[in-house]
Each structure stands twice: as C-alpha cells, then as structure tokens.
PDB file of C-alpha atoms in Angstrom:
ATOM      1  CA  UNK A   1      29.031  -8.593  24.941  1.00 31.00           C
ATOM      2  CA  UNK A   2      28.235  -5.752  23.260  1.00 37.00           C
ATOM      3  CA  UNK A   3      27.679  -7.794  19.862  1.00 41.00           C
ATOM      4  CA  UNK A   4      25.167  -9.881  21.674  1.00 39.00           C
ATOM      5  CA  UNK A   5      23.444  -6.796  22.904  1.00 36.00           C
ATOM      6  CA  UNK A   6      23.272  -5.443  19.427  1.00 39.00           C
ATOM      7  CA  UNK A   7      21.691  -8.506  18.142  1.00 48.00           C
ATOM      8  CA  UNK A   8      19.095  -8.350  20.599  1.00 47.00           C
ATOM      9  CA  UNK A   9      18.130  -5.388  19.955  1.00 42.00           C
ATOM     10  CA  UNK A  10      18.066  -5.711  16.221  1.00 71.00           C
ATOM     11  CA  UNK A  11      15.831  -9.189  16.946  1.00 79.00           C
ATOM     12  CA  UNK A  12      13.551  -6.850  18.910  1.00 85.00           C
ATOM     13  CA  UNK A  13      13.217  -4.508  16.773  1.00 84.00           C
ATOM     14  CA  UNK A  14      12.563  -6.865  13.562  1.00 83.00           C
ATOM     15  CA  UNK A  15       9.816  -8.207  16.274  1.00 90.00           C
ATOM     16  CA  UNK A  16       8.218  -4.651  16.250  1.00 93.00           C
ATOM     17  CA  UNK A  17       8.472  -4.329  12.854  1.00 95.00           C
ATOM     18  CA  UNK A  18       5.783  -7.665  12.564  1.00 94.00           C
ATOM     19  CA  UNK A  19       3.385  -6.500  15.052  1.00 96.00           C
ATOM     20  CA  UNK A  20       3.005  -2.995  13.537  1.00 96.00           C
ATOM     21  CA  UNK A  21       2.789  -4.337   9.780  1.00 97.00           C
ATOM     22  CA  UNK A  22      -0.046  -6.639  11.235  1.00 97.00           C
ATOM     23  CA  UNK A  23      -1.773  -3.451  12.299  1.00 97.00           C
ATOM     24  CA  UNK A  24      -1.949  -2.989   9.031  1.00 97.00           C
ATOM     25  CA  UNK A  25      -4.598  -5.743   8.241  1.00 96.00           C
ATOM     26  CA  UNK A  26      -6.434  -4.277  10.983  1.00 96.00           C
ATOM     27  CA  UNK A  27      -9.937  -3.781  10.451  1.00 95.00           C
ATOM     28  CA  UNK A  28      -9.830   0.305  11.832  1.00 97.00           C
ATOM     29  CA  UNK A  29      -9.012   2.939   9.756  1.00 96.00           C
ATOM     30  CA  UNK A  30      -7.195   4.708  13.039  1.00 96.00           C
ATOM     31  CA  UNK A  31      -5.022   1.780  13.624  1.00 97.00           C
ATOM     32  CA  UNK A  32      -4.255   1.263   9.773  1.00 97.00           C
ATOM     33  CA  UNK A  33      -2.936   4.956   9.371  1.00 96.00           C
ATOM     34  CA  UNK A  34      -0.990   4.505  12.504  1.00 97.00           C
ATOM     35  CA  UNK A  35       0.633   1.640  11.467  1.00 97.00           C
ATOM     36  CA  UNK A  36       1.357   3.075   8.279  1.00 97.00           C
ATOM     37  CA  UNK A  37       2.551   6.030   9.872  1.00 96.00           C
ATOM     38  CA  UNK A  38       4.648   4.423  12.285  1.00 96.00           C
ATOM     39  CA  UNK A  39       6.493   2.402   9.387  1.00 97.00           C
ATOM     40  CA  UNK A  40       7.361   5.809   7.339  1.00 96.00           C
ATOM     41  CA  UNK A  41       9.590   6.554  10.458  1.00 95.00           C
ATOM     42  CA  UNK A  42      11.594   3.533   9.712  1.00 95.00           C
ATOM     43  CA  UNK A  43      12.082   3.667   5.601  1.00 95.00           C
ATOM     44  CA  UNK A  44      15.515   4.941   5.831  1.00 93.00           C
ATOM     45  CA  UNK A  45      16.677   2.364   9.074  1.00 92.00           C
ATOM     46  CA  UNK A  46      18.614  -0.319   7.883  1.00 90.00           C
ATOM     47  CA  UNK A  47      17.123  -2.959  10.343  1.00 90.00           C
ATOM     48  CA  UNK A  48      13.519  -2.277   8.742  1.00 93.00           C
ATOM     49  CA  UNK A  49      14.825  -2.936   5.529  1.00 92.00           C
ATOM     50  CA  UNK A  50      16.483  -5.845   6.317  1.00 90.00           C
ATOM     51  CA  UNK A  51      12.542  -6.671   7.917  1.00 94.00           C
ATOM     52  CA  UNK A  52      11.090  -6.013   4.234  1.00 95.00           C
ATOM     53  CA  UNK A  53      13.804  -7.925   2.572  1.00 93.00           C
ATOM     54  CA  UNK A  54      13.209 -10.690   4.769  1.00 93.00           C
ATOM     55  CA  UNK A  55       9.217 -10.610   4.591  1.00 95.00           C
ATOM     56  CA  UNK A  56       8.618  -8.463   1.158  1.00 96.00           C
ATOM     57  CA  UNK A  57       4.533  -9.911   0.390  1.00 97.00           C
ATOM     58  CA  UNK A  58       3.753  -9.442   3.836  1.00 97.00           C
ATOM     59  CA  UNK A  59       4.618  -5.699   4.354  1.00 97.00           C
ATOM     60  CA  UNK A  60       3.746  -5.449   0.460  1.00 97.00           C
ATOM     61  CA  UNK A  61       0.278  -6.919   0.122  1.00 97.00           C
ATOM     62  CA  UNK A  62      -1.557  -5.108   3.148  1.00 97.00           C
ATOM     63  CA  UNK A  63       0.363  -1.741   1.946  1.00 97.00           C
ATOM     64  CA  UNK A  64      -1.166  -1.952  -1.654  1.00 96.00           C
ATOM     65  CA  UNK A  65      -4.610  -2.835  -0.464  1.00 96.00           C
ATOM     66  CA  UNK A  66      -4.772   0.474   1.469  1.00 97.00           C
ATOM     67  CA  UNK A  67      -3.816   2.743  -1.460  1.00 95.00           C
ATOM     68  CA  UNK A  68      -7.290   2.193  -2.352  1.00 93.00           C
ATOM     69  CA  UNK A  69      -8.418   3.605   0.992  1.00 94.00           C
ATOM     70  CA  UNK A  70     -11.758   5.317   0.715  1.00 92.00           C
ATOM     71  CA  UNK A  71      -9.564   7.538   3.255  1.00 94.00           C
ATOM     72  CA  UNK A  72      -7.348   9.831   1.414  1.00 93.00           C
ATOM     73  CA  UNK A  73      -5.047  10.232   4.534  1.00 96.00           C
ATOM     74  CA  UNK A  74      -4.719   6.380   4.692  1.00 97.00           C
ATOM     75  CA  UNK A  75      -4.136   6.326   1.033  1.00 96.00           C
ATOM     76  CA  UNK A  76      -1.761   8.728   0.981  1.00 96.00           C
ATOM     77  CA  UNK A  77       0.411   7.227   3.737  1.00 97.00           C
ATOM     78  CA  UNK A  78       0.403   4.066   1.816  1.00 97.00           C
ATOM     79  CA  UNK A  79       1.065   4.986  -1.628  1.00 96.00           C
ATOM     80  CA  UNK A  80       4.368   7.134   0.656  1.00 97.00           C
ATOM     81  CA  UNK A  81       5.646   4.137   1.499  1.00 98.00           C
ATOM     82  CA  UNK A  82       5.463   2.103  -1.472  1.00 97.00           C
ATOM     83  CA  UNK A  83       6.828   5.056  -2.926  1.00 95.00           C
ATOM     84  CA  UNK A  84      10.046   4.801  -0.654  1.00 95.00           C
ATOM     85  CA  UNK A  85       9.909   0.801  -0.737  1.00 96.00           C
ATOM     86  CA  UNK A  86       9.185   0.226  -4.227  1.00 94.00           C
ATOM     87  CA  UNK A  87      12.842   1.332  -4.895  1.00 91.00           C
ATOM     88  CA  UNK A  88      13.835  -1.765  -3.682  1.00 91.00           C
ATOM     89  CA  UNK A  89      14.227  -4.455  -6.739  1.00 89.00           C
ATOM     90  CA  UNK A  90      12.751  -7.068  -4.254  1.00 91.00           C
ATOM     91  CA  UNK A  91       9.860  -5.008  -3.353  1.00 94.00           C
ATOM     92  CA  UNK A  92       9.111  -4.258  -6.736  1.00 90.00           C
ATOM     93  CA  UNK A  93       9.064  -7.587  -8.118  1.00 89.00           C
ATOM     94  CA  UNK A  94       6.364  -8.494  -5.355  1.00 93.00           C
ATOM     95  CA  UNK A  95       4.654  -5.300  -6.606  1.00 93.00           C
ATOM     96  CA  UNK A  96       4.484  -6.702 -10.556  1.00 87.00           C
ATOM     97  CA  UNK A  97       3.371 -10.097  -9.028  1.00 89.00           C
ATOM     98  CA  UNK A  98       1.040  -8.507  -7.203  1.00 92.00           C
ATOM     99  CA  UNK A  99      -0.346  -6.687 -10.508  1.00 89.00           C
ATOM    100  CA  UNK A 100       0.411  -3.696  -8.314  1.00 88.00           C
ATOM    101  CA  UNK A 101       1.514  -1.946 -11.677  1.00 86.00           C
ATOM    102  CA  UNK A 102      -2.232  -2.347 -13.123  1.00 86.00           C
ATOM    103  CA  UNK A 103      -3.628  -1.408  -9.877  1.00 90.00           C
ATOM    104  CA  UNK A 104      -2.084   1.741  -9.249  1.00 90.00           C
ATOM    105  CA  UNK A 105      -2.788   2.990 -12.956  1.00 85.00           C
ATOM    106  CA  UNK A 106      -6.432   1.602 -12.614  1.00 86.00           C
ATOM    107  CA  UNK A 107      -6.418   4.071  -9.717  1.00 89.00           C
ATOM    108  CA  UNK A 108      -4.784   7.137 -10.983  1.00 84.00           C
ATOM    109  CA  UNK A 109      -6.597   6.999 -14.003  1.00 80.00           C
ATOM    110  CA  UNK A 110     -10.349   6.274 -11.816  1.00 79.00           C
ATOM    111  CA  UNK A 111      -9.839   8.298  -9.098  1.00 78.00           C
ATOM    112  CA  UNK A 112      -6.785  10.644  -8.413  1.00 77.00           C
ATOM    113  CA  UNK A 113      -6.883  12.511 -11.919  1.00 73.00           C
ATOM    114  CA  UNK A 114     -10.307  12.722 -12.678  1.00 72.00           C
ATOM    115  CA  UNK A 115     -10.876  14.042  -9.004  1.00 79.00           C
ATOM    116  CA  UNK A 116      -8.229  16.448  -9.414  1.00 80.00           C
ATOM    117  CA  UNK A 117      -6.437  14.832  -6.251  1.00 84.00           C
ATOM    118  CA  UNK A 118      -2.319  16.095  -6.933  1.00 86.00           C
ATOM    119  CA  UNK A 119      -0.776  14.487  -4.054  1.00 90.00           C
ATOM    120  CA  UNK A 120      -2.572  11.338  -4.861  1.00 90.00           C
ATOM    121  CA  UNK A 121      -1.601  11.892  -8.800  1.00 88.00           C
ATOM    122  CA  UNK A 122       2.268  12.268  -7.889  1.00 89.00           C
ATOM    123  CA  UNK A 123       2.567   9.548  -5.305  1.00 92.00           C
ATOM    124  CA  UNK A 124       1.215   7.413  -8.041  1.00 90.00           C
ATOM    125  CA  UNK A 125       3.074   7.860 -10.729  1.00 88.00           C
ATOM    126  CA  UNK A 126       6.026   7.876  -8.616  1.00 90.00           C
ATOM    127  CA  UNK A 127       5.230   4.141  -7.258  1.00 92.00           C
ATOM    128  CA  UNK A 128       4.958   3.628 -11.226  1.00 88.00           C
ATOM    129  CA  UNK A 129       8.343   5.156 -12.375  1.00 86.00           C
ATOM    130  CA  UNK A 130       9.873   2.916  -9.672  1.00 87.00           C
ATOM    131  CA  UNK A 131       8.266  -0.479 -10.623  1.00 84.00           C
ATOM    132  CA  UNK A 132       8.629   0.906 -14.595  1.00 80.00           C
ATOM    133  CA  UNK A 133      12.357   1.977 -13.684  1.00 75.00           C
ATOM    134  CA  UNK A 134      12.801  -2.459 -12.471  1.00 68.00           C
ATOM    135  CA  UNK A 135      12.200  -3.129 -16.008  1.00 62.00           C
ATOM    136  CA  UNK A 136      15.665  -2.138 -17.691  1.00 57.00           C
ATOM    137  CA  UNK A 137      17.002  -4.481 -15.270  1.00 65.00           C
ATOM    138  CA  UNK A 138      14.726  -7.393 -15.469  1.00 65.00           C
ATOM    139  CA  UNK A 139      13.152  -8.168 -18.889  1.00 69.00           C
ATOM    140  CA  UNK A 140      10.571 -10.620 -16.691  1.00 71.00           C
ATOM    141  CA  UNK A 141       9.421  -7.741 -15.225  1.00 68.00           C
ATOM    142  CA  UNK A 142       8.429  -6.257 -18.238  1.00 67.00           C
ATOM    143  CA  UNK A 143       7.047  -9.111 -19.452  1.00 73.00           C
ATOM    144  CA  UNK A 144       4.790  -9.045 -16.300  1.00 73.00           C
ATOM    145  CA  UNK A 145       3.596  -5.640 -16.509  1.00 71.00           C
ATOM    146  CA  UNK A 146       3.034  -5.786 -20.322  1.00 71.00           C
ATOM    147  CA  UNK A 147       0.967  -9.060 -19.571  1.00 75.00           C
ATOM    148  CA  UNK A 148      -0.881  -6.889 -16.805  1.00 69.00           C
ATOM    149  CA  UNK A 149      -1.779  -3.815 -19.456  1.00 66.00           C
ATOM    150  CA  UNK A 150      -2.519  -6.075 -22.589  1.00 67.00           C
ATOM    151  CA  UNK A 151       0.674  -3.851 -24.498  1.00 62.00           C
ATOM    152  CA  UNK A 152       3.550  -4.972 -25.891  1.00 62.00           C
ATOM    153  CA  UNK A 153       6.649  -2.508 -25.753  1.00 58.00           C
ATOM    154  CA  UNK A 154       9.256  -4.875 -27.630  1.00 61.00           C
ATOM    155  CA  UNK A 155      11.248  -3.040 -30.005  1.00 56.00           C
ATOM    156  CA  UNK A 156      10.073  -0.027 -28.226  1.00 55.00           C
ATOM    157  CA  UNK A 157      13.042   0.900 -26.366  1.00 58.00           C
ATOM    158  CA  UNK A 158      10.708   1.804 -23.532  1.00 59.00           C
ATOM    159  CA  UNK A 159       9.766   1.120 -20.070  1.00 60.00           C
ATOM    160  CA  UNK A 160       5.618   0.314 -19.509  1.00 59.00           C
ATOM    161  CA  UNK A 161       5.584   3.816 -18.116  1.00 60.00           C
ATOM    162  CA  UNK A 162       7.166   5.656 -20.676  1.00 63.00           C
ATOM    163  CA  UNK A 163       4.858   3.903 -23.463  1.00 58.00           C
ATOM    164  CA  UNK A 164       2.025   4.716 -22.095  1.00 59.00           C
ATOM    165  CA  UNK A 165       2.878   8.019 -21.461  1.00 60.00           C
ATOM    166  CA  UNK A 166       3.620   8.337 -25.142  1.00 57.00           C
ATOM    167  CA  UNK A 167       0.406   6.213 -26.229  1.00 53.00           C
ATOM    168  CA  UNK A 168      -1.727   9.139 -23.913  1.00 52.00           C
ATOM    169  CA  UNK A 169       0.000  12.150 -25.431  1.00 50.00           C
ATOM    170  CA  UNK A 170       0.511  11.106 -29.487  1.00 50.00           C
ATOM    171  CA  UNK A 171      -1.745  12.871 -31.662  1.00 46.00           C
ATOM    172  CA  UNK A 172      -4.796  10.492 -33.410  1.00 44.00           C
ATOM    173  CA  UNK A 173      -3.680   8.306 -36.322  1.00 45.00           C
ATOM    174  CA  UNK A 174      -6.291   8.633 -38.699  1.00 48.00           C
ATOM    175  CA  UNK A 175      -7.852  11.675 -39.767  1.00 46.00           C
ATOM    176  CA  UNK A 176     -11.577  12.477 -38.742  1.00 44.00           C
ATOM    177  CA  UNK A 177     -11.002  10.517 -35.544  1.00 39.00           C
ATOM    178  CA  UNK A 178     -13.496  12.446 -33.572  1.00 37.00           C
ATOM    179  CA  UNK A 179     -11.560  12.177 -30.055  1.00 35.00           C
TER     180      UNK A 179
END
C-alpha cells in the first residue's frame, strides 16, 4: 500500500510539474517569473528531474525564450535554471538543437557585457561551460555548436567555449592591425 501511495504522489507531482512549466508560455511577466521561480525550488528533487528527462524541449524551449526577457528578474531566473538543468547531458543536447549555444553568446556579447550586467554575464557563461563541457563527451555536439558559430575547433583540443575564449583574448596577427 504504501508503494501505491508513493506512486501517486510522484504521478501528482509530475502533474504539477506540467501545469507550472505551462505557466511558463504564459503571456504575463508575473506569472512567467513565478513559474520560473517555483521550478528553481525543485532542481535538486529527483521527481522533477525525472519530469525534465521525460519532457526535456518542453521545459527547455519556453526556459530559453525567457533569458531574453526585457525583464532582468525574469531573465535571471531563467538563465538559473538552465544553469542548474543544462548539467544534464539530455538537457544540453536539446539546448545545442535548440542553437541555445549561439543564443546565449549572441546575448552576453549584445546585452549583459556591454551593459555591464555581472549576474547576467556569469549566469551566461555558466549555461555555456555546461553545454561547452557536453562536447568532450559527444563529438555531435561539437559539431552542432561549431555549425552554430561558423568555427571549426578540430585539431584544437578545445571545447567551443574555450576557443573562443582564446580567439577573444590572443593578441592581433599581423602587425599594424589597428584594433
């Protein structure tokens, strides 16, 4: 009996989990940070991963949309939980597919450093160390990201993230360059 209780509560639960990442979607700011909010509770619960595992692009795609919240609050709380979830190899494959790795340089580099915006700048790169840290693992991952960024880093011995960190901080090649 108790089993059967258990699994009730689990199905419940993975219920909840639905309605609040369709809150995401939701047209009000108010409701989307709540939502979001509501899910960084969960990260760490096992039944909320087994959720994500079991519906990845759906908790995924709404997510990534609102790191570009106009919102910084709402950004924030979304970049914190792809931050957490991007760990997950699952999660960031859907990310790459997603061109999430593109995206989320396209908006450091637009918006969070050149508006001096730290929390934004961390969060950021640490959703990119994640999906760059997928790519030891998975060569198809690479592949994707490299396809993403127009760069190739074969023979590199590099993730995406460390060559372009590299590529931003390696002196001119030719002299009189005037940058």
């Amino acid at each position: 009996f108790p089993q059967s209780a258990h699994a009730a509560m689990d199905e419940s639960q993975l219920e909840m989990f639905g309605e609040v990442v369709g809150f995401l979607s939701d047209p009000k700011a108010q409701v989307q940070g709540s939502a979001l909010a509501g899910l960084l509770g969960y990260v760490d619960v096992p039944e909320f991963k087994q959720y994500v595992a079991e519906n990845t692009r759906a908790v995924v795609r709404p997510t990534m949309r609102l790191m570009a919240s106009e919102q910084r609050e709402i950004a924030k709380a979304a970049f914190a939980l792809l931050t957490n979830l991007s760990q997950n190899k699952a999660v960031g494959k859907c990310m790459v597919e997603l061109k999430g790795f593109k995206r989320v340089l396209e908006l450091l580099m637009t918006n969070y450093v050149l508006e001096g915006d730290a929390e934004l700048t961390f969060l950021s790169c640490a959703v990119l160390a994640n999906l760059s840290g997928h790519t030891y693992e998975n060569p198809a991952t690479t592949k994707a990201i490299e396809e993403q960024l127009g760069v190739t880093t074969e023979g590199a011995g590099q993730t995406p993230l460390e060559f372009l960190v590299a590529c931003a901080t390696q002196a001119p090649q030719e002299k009189g360059d005037p940058f």
